[in-house]
Short mmCIF file of C-alpha atoms in Angstrom, two decimals:
data_model
loop_
_atom_site.label_atom_id
_atom_site.label_comp_id
_atom_site.label_asym_id
_atom_site.label_seq_id
_atom_site.Cartn_x
_atom_site.Cartn_y
_atom_site.Cartn_z
CA MET A 756 30.57 -75.05 -18.47
CA PRO A 757 32.27 -75.05 -14.76
CA THR A 758 35.23 -73.71 -14.31
CA HIS A 759 38.54 -74.79 -12.90
CA SER A 760 39.92 -73.08 -10.14
CA SER A 761 43.40 -73.03 -8.47
CA TYR A 762 43.84 -74.42 -4.91
CA ASP A 763 46.52 -75.21 -2.15
CA TYR A 764 46.28 -77.32 0.26
CA ALA A 765 48.45 -79.15 3.36
CA ILE A 766 48.17 -82.28 4.75
CA VAL A 767 47.59 -81.99 8.59
CA ARG A 768 49.86 -84.52 10.53
CA VAL A 769 50.17 -85.87 14.02
CA VAL A 770 53.89 -85.98 15.33
CA PRO A 771 53.66 -87.87 18.60
CA ARG A 772 57.08 -87.66 19.42
CA VAL A 773 58.65 -84.78 17.33
CA GLU A 774 62.37 -86.25 18.15
CA ARG A 775 61.10 -89.47 16.03
CA GLU A 776 59.65 -87.65 13.28
CA GLU A 777 57.18 -90.18 12.62
CA PHE A 778 53.62 -88.82 11.95
CA ILE A 779 50.09 -90.01 10.87
CA ASN A 780 48.05 -87.89 8.28
CA ALA A 781 45.13 -86.65 10.50
CA GLY A 782 43.69 -83.97 7.89
CA VAL A 783 43.58 -81.66 4.97
CA ILE A 784 43.20 -77.85 4.80
CA LEU A 785 42.48 -76.49 1.74
CA SER A 786 41.85 -72.94 0.28
CA CYS A 787 40.41 -71.92 -3.19
CA PRO A 788 40.36 -67.81 -3.00
CA ALA A 789 38.71 -67.88 -6.43
CA GLN A 790 35.86 -69.49 -5.22
CA ASP A 791 36.15 -68.05 -1.52
CA PHE A 792 36.63 -71.39 0.10
CA LEU A 793 38.75 -72.07 3.18
CA GLY A 794 38.23 -75.78 4.93
CA ALA A 795 39.66 -78.57 6.36
CA ARG A 796 38.76 -82.00 7.33
CA ILE A 797 39.77 -83.94 10.43
CA GLU A 798 39.50 -87.62 10.71
CA LEU A 799 42.09 -89.01 13.03
CA ASP A 800 42.77 -92.65 13.42
CA GLU A 801 43.47 -92.75 17.24
CA ARG A 802 44.26 -96.68 16.80
CA ARG A 803 47.15 -95.91 14.48
CA LEU A 804 48.18 -92.90 16.44
CA LEU A 805 48.56 -95.12 19.59
CA ALA A 806 50.38 -97.39 17.55
CA LEU A 807 52.92 -94.88 17.12
CA ASP A 808 53.07 -93.67 20.85
CA GLY A 809 50.89 -95.47 23.57
CA ASN A 810 51.39 -92.75 25.77
CA VAL A 811 50.29 -89.75 23.44
CA ASP A 812 47.86 -87.39 25.32
CA LEU A 813 44.67 -87.93 22.85
CA GLU A 814 42.63 -85.50 24.67
CA THR A 815 44.73 -82.66 23.75
CA VAL A 816 45.44 -84.05 20.22
CA ARG A 817 41.76 -84.11 19.64
CA ALA A 818 41.45 -80.43 20.79
CA ASN A 819 44.21 -79.17 18.95
CA LEU A 820 42.93 -81.04 15.65
CA ALA A 821 39.28 -79.56 16.39
CA SER A 822 40.65 -76.22 16.20
CA ILE A 823 41.79 -76.46 12.82
CA PRO A 824 38.30 -76.28 10.76
CA VAL A 825 37.17 -73.39 13.27
CA VAL A 826 39.80 -71.31 12.24
CA CYS A 827 39.27 -71.72 8.76
CA ALA A 828 35.74 -70.84 9.15
CA GLY A 829 36.95 -67.74 11.04
CA GLY A 830 34.90 -65.47 13.10
CA ALA A 831 34.68 -65.00 16.82
CA ALA A 832 34.76 -68.77 17.67
CA ALA A 833 38.29 -68.81 16.25
CA GLY A 834 39.72 -65.89 18.49
CA PRO A 835 41.90 -63.06 17.40
CA ILE A 836 43.11 -65.13 14.45
CA GLY A 837 39.60 -65.39 13.34
CA LYS A 838 39.60 -61.77 12.35
CA LEU A 839 42.25 -62.13 9.75
CA SER A 840 41.55 -62.97 5.81
CA PRO A 841 41.03 -66.52 5.02
CA ARG A 842 44.43 -66.21 3.01
CA GLU A 843 46.22 -65.06 6.44
CA ARG A 844 44.73 -67.85 8.04
CA LEU A 845 45.85 -70.38 5.73
CA HIS A 846 49.46 -68.95 6.05
CA TRP A 847 48.89 -69.00 10.04
CA LEU A 848 48.10 -72.79 9.97
CA VAL A 849 50.62 -73.90 7.75
CA ALA A 850 53.11 -72.25 9.15
CA PRO A 851 56.35 -74.64 10.44
CA ARG A 852 56.21 -75.10 13.90
CA SER A 853 57.65 -77.86 16.02
CA THR A 854 55.03 -79.59 17.82
CA ILE A 855 52.67 -82.45 17.99
CA ILE A 856 50.24 -80.70 15.34
CA GLN A 857 52.25 -80.07 12.14
CA THR A 858 51.42 -79.57 8.29
CA SER A 859 52.97 -80.72 5.17
CA PRO A 860 54.45 -78.29 2.62
CA VAL A 861 51.68 -76.59 0.71
CA HIS A 862 50.80 -77.92 -2.71
CA SER A 863 48.77 -77.04 -5.08
CA GLY A 864 46.11 -78.11 -7.96
CA ARG A 865 43.09 -77.35 -9.69
CA CYS A 866 39.24 -78.08 -9.13
CA GLN A 867 35.95 -77.15 -10.28
CA ASP A 868 34.53 -77.97 -6.78
CA PRO A 869 36.89 -77.26 -3.62
CA ALA A 870 34.47 -79.14 -1.45
CA ALA A 871 35.04 -81.86 -3.85
CA ALA A 872 38.56 -81.80 -4.04
CA LEU A 873 38.81 -81.47 0.00
CA ASP A 874 37.09 -84.77 -0.06
CA HIS A 875 39.18 -86.25 -2.34
CA LEU A 876 42.38 -85.14 -0.49
CA VAL A 877 41.21 -86.86 2.65
CA GLN A 878 39.98 -90.22 0.80
CA THR A 879 43.57 -90.48 -0.92
CA MET A 880 46.04 -88.79 1.64
CA VAL A 881 44.27 -89.65 5.08
CA LYS A 882 42.16 -92.43 5.29
CA ALA A 883 44.28 -95.76 5.75
CA ARG A 884 43.34 -98.39 2.99
CA PRO A 885 42.60 -101.86 3.70
#
């Protein structure tokens, strides 16, 4: 019988105008150390983002969001941060910052399959519902 493991996750937010504190959810970062898993899925709804700020620099937002899964994967492609342990990379990713890309507070849960938990969180927390 598969066992449940604890995981931590944070929602990735795009805050186009920090002073207005408006944001859209654009992804999820999930860490499950017991199963050696650190991953992120990014799904930016550019139409929704442009509704908040029609002047947002989409290329910069895309580039910054694209770096998150790379940091999760670690290794040389992630630069010096990629040399850190998965737990250290998670802490680096979720550290509070006042920039256009931010994360929610870290939450926890339990799962048997961290990849499936990541998919579920993206479906429920990021994707717009009709």
